[in-house]
Short mmCIF file of C-alpha atoms and ligand atoms in Angstrom, two decimals:
data_model
loop_
_atom_site.label_atom_id
_atom_site.label_comp_id
_atom_site.label_asym_id
_atom_site.label_seq_id
_atom_site.Cartn_x
_atom_site.Cartn_y
_atom_site.Cartn_z
CA MET V 1 -41.13 40.24 20.33
CA ILE V 2 -40.87 36.53 21.04
CA ASN V 3 -43.91 35.20 22.86
CA ASN V 4 -43.31 33.90 26.35
CA ILE V 5 -44.73 30.41 26.54
CA VAL V 6 -46.48 29.74 29.86
CA ILE V 7 -47.93 26.34 28.98
CA ASN V 8 -46.17 23.77 26.82
CA ILE V 9 -47.93 20.47 26.17
CA GLU V 10 -46.42 17.69 24.07
CA GLY V 11 -48.09 14.40 23.23
CA LEU V 12 -50.44 14.50 26.22
CA THR V 13 -52.49 11.34 26.67
CA LYS V 14 -54.91 10.32 29.42
CA THR V 15 -56.90 7.11 29.61
CA TYR V 16 -59.62 6.06 32.05
CA ASP V 17 -59.36 2.25 32.19
CA LYS V 18 -59.22 1.44 28.49
CA PHE V 19 -60.98 4.61 27.29
CA THR V 20 -58.68 7.29 25.84
CA ALA V 21 -60.10 10.67 26.91
CA VAL V 22 -57.12 12.76 25.70
CA ASP V 23 -55.15 11.42 22.79
CA GLU V 24 -51.64 12.70 22.01
CA ILE V 25 -52.39 16.40 22.04
CA SER V 26 -49.73 19.12 21.77
CA PHE V 27 -50.07 22.89 22.05
CA THR V 28 -48.63 26.00 23.68
CA VAL V 29 -50.20 28.97 25.44
CA ASN V 30 -48.51 32.37 25.37
CA GLU V 31 -48.27 34.83 28.23
CA GLY V 32 -51.12 37.35 28.31
CA GLU V 33 -53.42 35.64 25.86
CA VAL V 34 -56.90 34.23 26.21
CA PHE V 35 -56.64 30.66 24.97
CA ALA V 36 -59.79 28.61 24.41
CA LEU V 37 -60.13 24.86 24.32
CA LEU V 38 -63.32 24.46 22.29
CA GLY V 39 -65.18 21.19 21.97
CA PRO V 40 -68.46 19.37 22.62
CA ASN V 41 -69.39 17.33 25.71
CA GLY V 42 -66.86 14.65 26.43
CA ALA V 43 -64.18 16.10 24.13
CA GLY V 44 -61.58 15.93 26.90
CA LYS V 45 -61.48 19.61 27.88
CA THR V 46 -61.80 19.16 31.65
CA THR V 47 -59.41 16.21 31.66
CA THR V 48 -56.81 18.37 29.87
CA VAL V 49 -57.19 21.39 32.18
CA GLU V 50 -57.19 19.24 35.30
CA ILE V 51 -53.86 17.72 34.24
CA ILE V 52 -52.41 21.20 33.67
CA GLU V 53 -53.80 22.29 37.07
CA CYS V 54 -51.84 19.42 38.70
CA LEU V 55 -55.08 17.68 39.73
CA LYS V 56 -54.70 14.63 37.46
CA THR V 57 -51.67 12.66 36.30
CA PRO V 58 -51.30 11.97 32.59
CA ASP V 59 -50.40 8.56 31.18
CA LYS V 60 -48.04 9.99 28.62
CA GLY V 61 -46.64 13.28 27.41
CA LYS V 62 -44.91 16.38 28.65
CA VAL V 63 -46.60 19.22 30.55
CA GLU V 64 -44.58 22.33 31.37
CA ILE V 65 -46.07 25.31 33.16
CA PHE V 66 -43.89 28.42 33.56
CA GLY V 67 -41.03 26.19 32.37
CA ILE V 68 -41.61 23.71 35.22
CA ASP V 69 -42.06 20.08 34.18
CA LEU V 70 -45.02 18.68 36.14
CA LYS V 71 -43.28 15.29 36.36
CA ASP V 72 -41.31 16.91 39.19
CA LYS V 73 -43.96 16.45 41.90
CA LYS V 74 -42.08 18.64 44.40
CA LYS V 75 -42.16 21.60 42.02
CA GLN V 76 -45.90 21.21 41.41
CA ASN V 77 -46.54 23.33 44.51
CA ASP V 78 -44.69 26.25 42.85
CA VAL V 79 -47.07 25.93 39.93
CA LYS V 80 -50.18 25.64 42.12
CA ARG V 81 -49.28 28.85 43.94
CA LYS V 82 -49.16 30.78 40.68
CA ILE V 83 -52.37 29.56 39.11
CA GLY V 84 -56.05 30.25 39.74
CA VAL V 85 -58.69 27.62 39.11
CA MET V 86 -62.41 27.83 38.59
CA PRO V 87 -63.67 24.27 38.16
CA GLN V 88 -66.58 23.21 35.99
CA ASN V 89 -69.88 23.35 37.95
CA PHE V 90 -68.23 25.49 40.63
CA ASN V 91 -70.02 25.75 43.97
CA ALA V 92 -69.31 27.65 47.18
CA PHE V 93 -70.87 27.40 50.66
CA ASP V 94 -74.61 27.77 50.13
CA TRP V 95 -75.40 29.18 53.56
CA LEU V 96 -72.62 31.75 53.70
CA THR V 97 -72.81 35.23 52.20
CA VAL V 98 -70.56 36.26 49.31
CA LYS V 99 -68.32 38.11 51.75
CA GLU V 100 -68.18 35.19 54.20
CA ASN V 101 -67.26 32.79 51.38
CA LEU V 102 -64.48 35.07 50.17
CA ASP V 103 -63.19 35.69 53.71
CA TYR V 104 -63.00 31.94 54.29
CA PHE V 105 -60.98 31.22 51.12
CA ARG V 106 -58.77 34.27 51.69
CA ASP V 107 -57.82 32.98 55.13
CA LEU V 108 -56.94 29.56 53.69
CA TYR V 109 -54.54 31.14 51.21
CA SER V 110 -53.19 33.90 53.55
CA SER V 111 -54.24 36.16 50.70
CA LYS V 112 -52.72 39.62 50.28
CA ILE V 113 -55.68 40.89 48.28
CA SER V 114 -58.49 42.24 50.49
CA THR V 115 -62.07 40.97 50.27
CA ASP V 116 -63.20 44.47 49.25
CA GLU V 117 -60.69 44.55 46.39
CA LEU V 118 -61.88 41.15 45.19
CA ILE V 119 -65.52 42.19 45.40
CA ASN V 120 -64.79 45.37 43.40
CA LEU V 121 -62.69 43.51 40.86
CA VAL V 122 -65.47 41.12 39.90
CA GLY V 123 -68.34 43.58 40.46
CA LEU V 124 -70.08 41.87 43.38
CA GLY V 125 -70.57 44.97 45.53
CA GLU V 126 -74.36 44.86 45.64
CA LYS V 127 -74.40 41.16 46.46
CA MET V 128 -71.72 41.23 49.15
CA ASN V 129 -74.13 40.33 51.96
CA SER V 130 -76.40 38.00 49.98
CA MET V 131 -76.47 34.31 50.80
CA TYR V 132 -74.63 32.33 48.07
CA LYS V 133 -77.63 30.00 47.71
CA THR V 134 -79.88 32.90 46.63
CA LEU V 135 -77.63 34.20 43.81
CA SER V 136 -78.32 33.90 40.07
CA GLY V 137 -76.14 31.57 37.98
CA GLY V 138 -74.07 34.44 36.61
CA THR V 139 -73.44 35.92 40.06
CA LYS V 140 -72.42 32.50 41.43
CA GLN V 141 -69.91 32.19 38.58
CA ARG V 142 -68.53 35.61 39.56
CA VAL V 143 -67.96 34.35 43.10
CA GLY V 144 -66.10 31.41 41.53
CA ILE V 145 -63.92 33.77 39.52
CA ALA V 146 -63.31 35.89 42.64
CA ILE V 147 -62.15 32.80 44.56
CA SER V 148 -59.86 31.79 41.70
CA LEU V 149 -58.23 35.25 41.95
CA ILE V 150 -57.50 35.07 45.69
CA ASN V 151 -53.82 34.11 45.27
CA GLU V 152 -53.38 36.81 42.57
CA PRO V 153 -52.54 34.22 39.90
CA GLU V 154 -50.66 34.97 36.68
CA LEU V 155 -52.49 32.16 34.93
CA LEU V 156 -56.20 31.57 35.34
CA PHE V 157 -58.17 28.47 34.35
CA LEU V 158 -61.90 28.91 33.76
CA ASP V 159 -63.66 25.65 32.92
CA GLU V 160 -66.90 26.52 31.10
CA PRO V 161 -67.36 29.83 32.95
CA THR V 162 -70.65 30.70 31.24
CA ALA V 163 -72.30 27.29 30.81
CA GLY V 164 -76.03 27.56 31.39
CA LEU V 165 -76.05 31.36 31.79
CA ASP V 166 -78.52 33.62 30.01
CA PRO V 167 -77.10 35.89 27.25
CA LYS V 168 -76.92 38.98 29.51
CA ALA V 169 -75.04 37.18 32.30
CA ARG V 170 -72.78 35.57 29.70
CA ARG V 171 -71.83 38.98 28.28
CA GLU V 172 -71.13 40.33 31.77
CA THR V 173 -68.78 37.41 32.41
CA TRP V 174 -67.08 38.06 29.06
CA ASN V 175 -66.47 41.67 30.11
CA LEU V 176 -64.94 40.49 33.36
CA ILE V 177 -62.65 38.08 31.47
CA ARG V 178 -61.59 40.93 29.15
CA LYS V 179 -60.81 43.09 32.17
CA LEU V 180 -58.63 40.34 33.68
CA LYS V 181 -56.77 39.98 30.38
CA GLU V 182 -56.16 43.75 30.35
CA GLN V 183 -54.55 43.33 33.77
CA GLY V 184 -52.01 41.04 32.12
CA LYS V 185 -53.34 37.66 33.21
CA THR V 186 -53.11 34.65 30.94
CA ILE V 187 -56.51 33.01 30.69
CA PHE V 188 -57.14 29.39 29.76
CA LEU V 189 -60.78 28.92 28.97
CA THR V 190 -62.79 25.86 28.05
CA THR V 191 -66.09 26.28 26.30
CA HIS V 192 -68.57 24.66 23.97
CA TYR V 193 -69.93 28.05 22.84
CA MET V 194 -68.62 29.10 19.42
CA GLU V 195 -69.53 32.73 20.01
CA GLU V 196 -67.66 32.80 23.31
CA ALA V 197 -64.49 31.37 21.77
CA GLN V 198 -64.77 33.78 18.84
CA GLU V 199 -65.43 36.88 21.00
CA LEU V 200 -62.86 36.32 23.71
CA SER V 201 -59.93 34.31 22.46
CA ASP V 202 -56.66 35.20 20.88
CA ARG V 203 -56.25 31.56 19.91
CA ILE V 204 -58.58 28.57 19.84
CA LEU V 205 -57.84 24.86 19.86
CA ILE V 206 -60.71 22.68 18.67
CA ILE V 207 -60.78 19.21 20.22
CA ILE V 208 -63.17 16.37 19.68
CA GLU V 209 -62.98 12.86 21.15
CA GLY V 210 -59.63 13.72 22.73
CA LYS V 211 -57.94 14.73 19.50
CA ILE V 212 -56.99 18.13 18.08
CA VAL V 213 -59.00 19.00 15.01
CA ALA V 214 -57.59 22.47 14.27
CA GLY V 215 -56.09 25.49 15.97
CA GLY V 216 -55.44 29.16 15.31
CA SER V 217 -56.79 32.63 15.90
CA PRO V 218 -60.56 33.01 15.36
CA ASN V 219 -59.86 34.86 12.10
CA GLU V 220 -57.47 32.18 10.86
CA LEU V 221 -60.00 29.43 11.57
CA ILE V 222 -62.80 31.37 9.90
CA GLU V 223 -60.68 32.26 6.86
CA ASN V 224 -59.35 28.74 6.40
CA TYR V 225 -62.46 26.71 7.19
CA GLY V 226 -65.42 29.11 7.50
CA GLY V 227 -66.66 28.67 3.94
CA ASN V 228 -67.74 31.27 1.40
CA LYS V 229 -69.48 34.60 1.63
CA SER V 230 -72.88 34.31 0.06
CA VAL V 231 -76.17 36.09 -0.55
CA ILE V 232 -79.39 34.20 0.10
CA LEU V 233 -82.35 35.49 -1.90
CA LYS V 234 -85.95 34.46 -1.32
CA ASN V 235 -88.78 34.99 -3.85
CA CYS V 236 -86.37 36.12 -6.54
CA ASN V 237 -87.07 35.99 -10.27
CA LYS V 238 -84.22 33.78 -11.50
CA LYS V 239 -84.38 35.20 -15.00
CA ILE V 240 -83.12 38.58 -13.78
CA LEU V 241 -80.01 36.85 -12.47
CA GLU V 242 -79.61 34.73 -15.60
CA ASP V 243 -79.83 37.86 -17.77
CA ARG V 244 -76.90 39.31 -15.89
CA GLY V 245 -74.90 36.09 -16.01
CA ILE V 246 -75.03 35.63 -12.22
CA LYS V 247 -74.52 31.99 -11.24
CA TYR V 248 -76.72 30.69 -8.42
CA GLU V 249 -77.67 27.50 -6.62
CA ALA V 250 -81.35 26.82 -6.09
CA GLY V 251 -82.30 25.68 -2.58
CA ILE V 252 -85.47 24.73 -0.74
CA GLU V 253 -88.48 27.02 -0.15
CA ASN V 254 -87.86 29.29 -3.12
CA GLN V 255 -84.42 30.24 -1.83
CA ILE V 256 -81.32 30.65 -3.90
CA GLN V 257 -77.73 31.07 -2.84
CA ILE V 258 -75.11 33.11 -4.67
CA ILE V 259 -71.48 32.91 -3.63
CA PHE V 260 -69.40 36.06 -3.92
CA ASP V 261 -65.82 37.10 -3.24
CA ASN V 262 -65.76 40.88 -3.18
CA ASN V 263 -67.93 43.99 -2.79
CA GLU V 264 -68.16 44.56 -6.55
CA GLN V 265 -69.78 41.15 -7.04
CA LEU V 266 -72.06 41.78 -4.05
CA PHE V 267 -73.15 45.13 -5.49
CA ASN V 268 -73.88 43.50 -8.87
CA ILE V 269 -76.11 40.88 -7.19
CA LEU V 270 -77.99 43.39 -5.03
CA SER V 271 -78.53 45.85 -7.88
CA ALA V 272 -80.11 43.03 -9.91
CA VAL V 273 -82.90 42.57 -7.36
CA THR V 274 -83.19 46.05 -5.92
CA ASP V 275 -86.37 46.93 -7.87
CA ASP V 276 -88.32 43.91 -6.66
CA PRO V 277 -89.87 44.60 -3.21
CA ASN V 278 -90.81 40.93 -2.73
CA VAL V 279 -87.23 39.71 -2.62
CA GLU V 280 -85.87 38.93 0.85
CA ILE V 281 -82.13 39.36 1.13
CA GLU V 282 -79.73 37.78 3.62
CA ILE V 283 -75.95 38.12 3.47
CA LYS V 284 -74.01 35.25 5.04
CA LYS V 285 -70.44 35.74 6.20
CA PRO V 286 -68.14 32.86 7.13
CA ASN V 287 -68.12 32.29 10.90
CA LEU V 288 -66.70 29.93 13.48
CA ASP V 289 -69.91 27.84 13.48
CA GLU V 290 -69.42 27.11 9.78
CA ALA V 291 -65.70 26.48 10.33
CA PHE V 292 -66.52 23.96 13.08
CA LEU V 293 -69.10 22.28 10.86
CA ASN V 294 -66.69 22.07 7.94
CA LEU V 295 -63.94 20.67 10.16
CA THR V 296 -65.95 18.14 12.12
CA GLY V 297 -69.13 17.54 10.13
CA ARG V 298 -71.10 18.42 13.28
CA ARG V 299 -72.62 21.38 15.08
CA ILE V 300 -72.63 21.87 18.86
CA ASN V 301 -76.03 22.69 20.38
CA ALA V 302 -76.66 24.90 23.44
CA GLU V 303 -76.19 21.92 25.80
CA GLY V 304 -72.77 21.21 24.31
CA LEU V 305 -73.83 18.09 22.37
CA ALA V 306 -72.30 17.56 18.92
CA LYS V 307 -74.86 16.59 16.29
N1 ATP K 401 -62.95 9.95 36.10
C1 ATP K 401 -63.38 9.45 34.96
N2 ATP K 401 -63.53 8.12 34.77
C2 ATP K 401 -63.93 7.62 33.59
N3 ATP K 401 -64.22 8.37 32.50
C3 ATP K 401 -64.09 9.70 32.63
C4 ATP K 401 -63.68 10.31 33.86
N4 ATP K 401 -63.65 11.65 33.67
C5 ATP K 401 -64.03 11.87 32.40
N5 ATP K 401 -64.29 10.70 31.78
C6 ATP K 401 -64.71 10.54 30.36
O1 ATP K 401 -63.69 11.09 29.55
C7 ATP K 401 -64.23 11.83 28.46
C8 ATP K 401 -63.74 13.25 28.52
O2 ATP K 401 -64.32 13.87 29.65
P1 ATP K 401 -64.07 15.39 30.02
O3 ATP K 401 -64.81 15.67 31.25
O4 ATP K 401 -62.61 15.66 30.00
O5 ATP K 401 -64.72 16.10 28.75
P2 ATP K 401 -65.20 17.61 28.57
O6 ATP K 401 -64.76 18.03 27.22
O7 ATP K 401 -64.77 18.43 29.71
O8 ATP K 401 -66.78 17.47 28.54
P3 ATP K 401 -67.94 18.46 29.11
O9 ATP K 401 -68.21 19.45 28.02
O10 ATP K 401 -69.09 17.55 29.32
O11 ATP K 401 -67.46 19.09 30.35
C9 ATP K 401 -65.75 11.68 28.58
O12 ATP K 401 -66.15 10.64 27.75
C10 ATP K 401 -65.96 11.33 30.04
O13 ATP K 401 -67.12 10.55 30.21
MG1 MG K 402 -65.74 19.58 31.09
#
């Protein structure tokens, strides 16, 4: 089956005064997929999504959503009606309850979906009558997702939907995003969390300083850039390895690293040290973190800063 392209971006560029925030980027998003724009603070993620959401005008490049070229300002309204948007740092009315907030936005959009349906969809039943101000970060984000679903969009933009959430709340949001994908929605996500991009996305585009660094499915990125599989051994007698002809690299703190390709090699390494109870064993598999490091020479910390 040929993929239906819902977003087509060619040579997109956006400058703020003389600063180029998005620099000649091109990509497509297919119908029904979760697509993640992954990058550190200031990479140009929000600028890119806000252009696609018809909120900002690019300096250069082509942006087509559902086959509609956004240069045609009159047709932008057709696009806006079909998309849902949860902005970065979303906020609703502090002194209204969840239900009152949703009722308000539903009225604005003449929404066909009922408030109860929305509340069930995003799992806010227990919090329906709680004041928005009193909600946890994860629950507030759920209200944001509920509001973005009010016009029953085919395409949903979630700009850093789990930033600042604790691991439990983050996983709950991931489950909600998976549920929305199962309903057939196309989801465009921005994130600086490697794990989030890896867990949720069908395809990932890595951007840094406004430029594309690499793109592909999580597995493709890990296979191509994620490095080698290796065993890390601590407190190991090197002679045992040498006797068996196992090549190793010595590291700091009495650690050694042995790269392997297949299970047979792994078994050979482990059987060499199995009789020594002092040896600590760690098996490292390639992951997106390593791929990102290999591609960019940097890691992203929890705050989204690249170091
Ligand atoms: N309105 C603006 N005027 C001037 N510079 C801007 C403006 N908006 C964004 N920038 C700059 O453009 C760059 C890209 O910003 P953008 O918000 O798109 O990045 P981001 O990847 O979403 O970052 P974050 O992870 O912090 O949300 C940053 O250096 C930012 O400071
Ligand atoms: Mg942003």
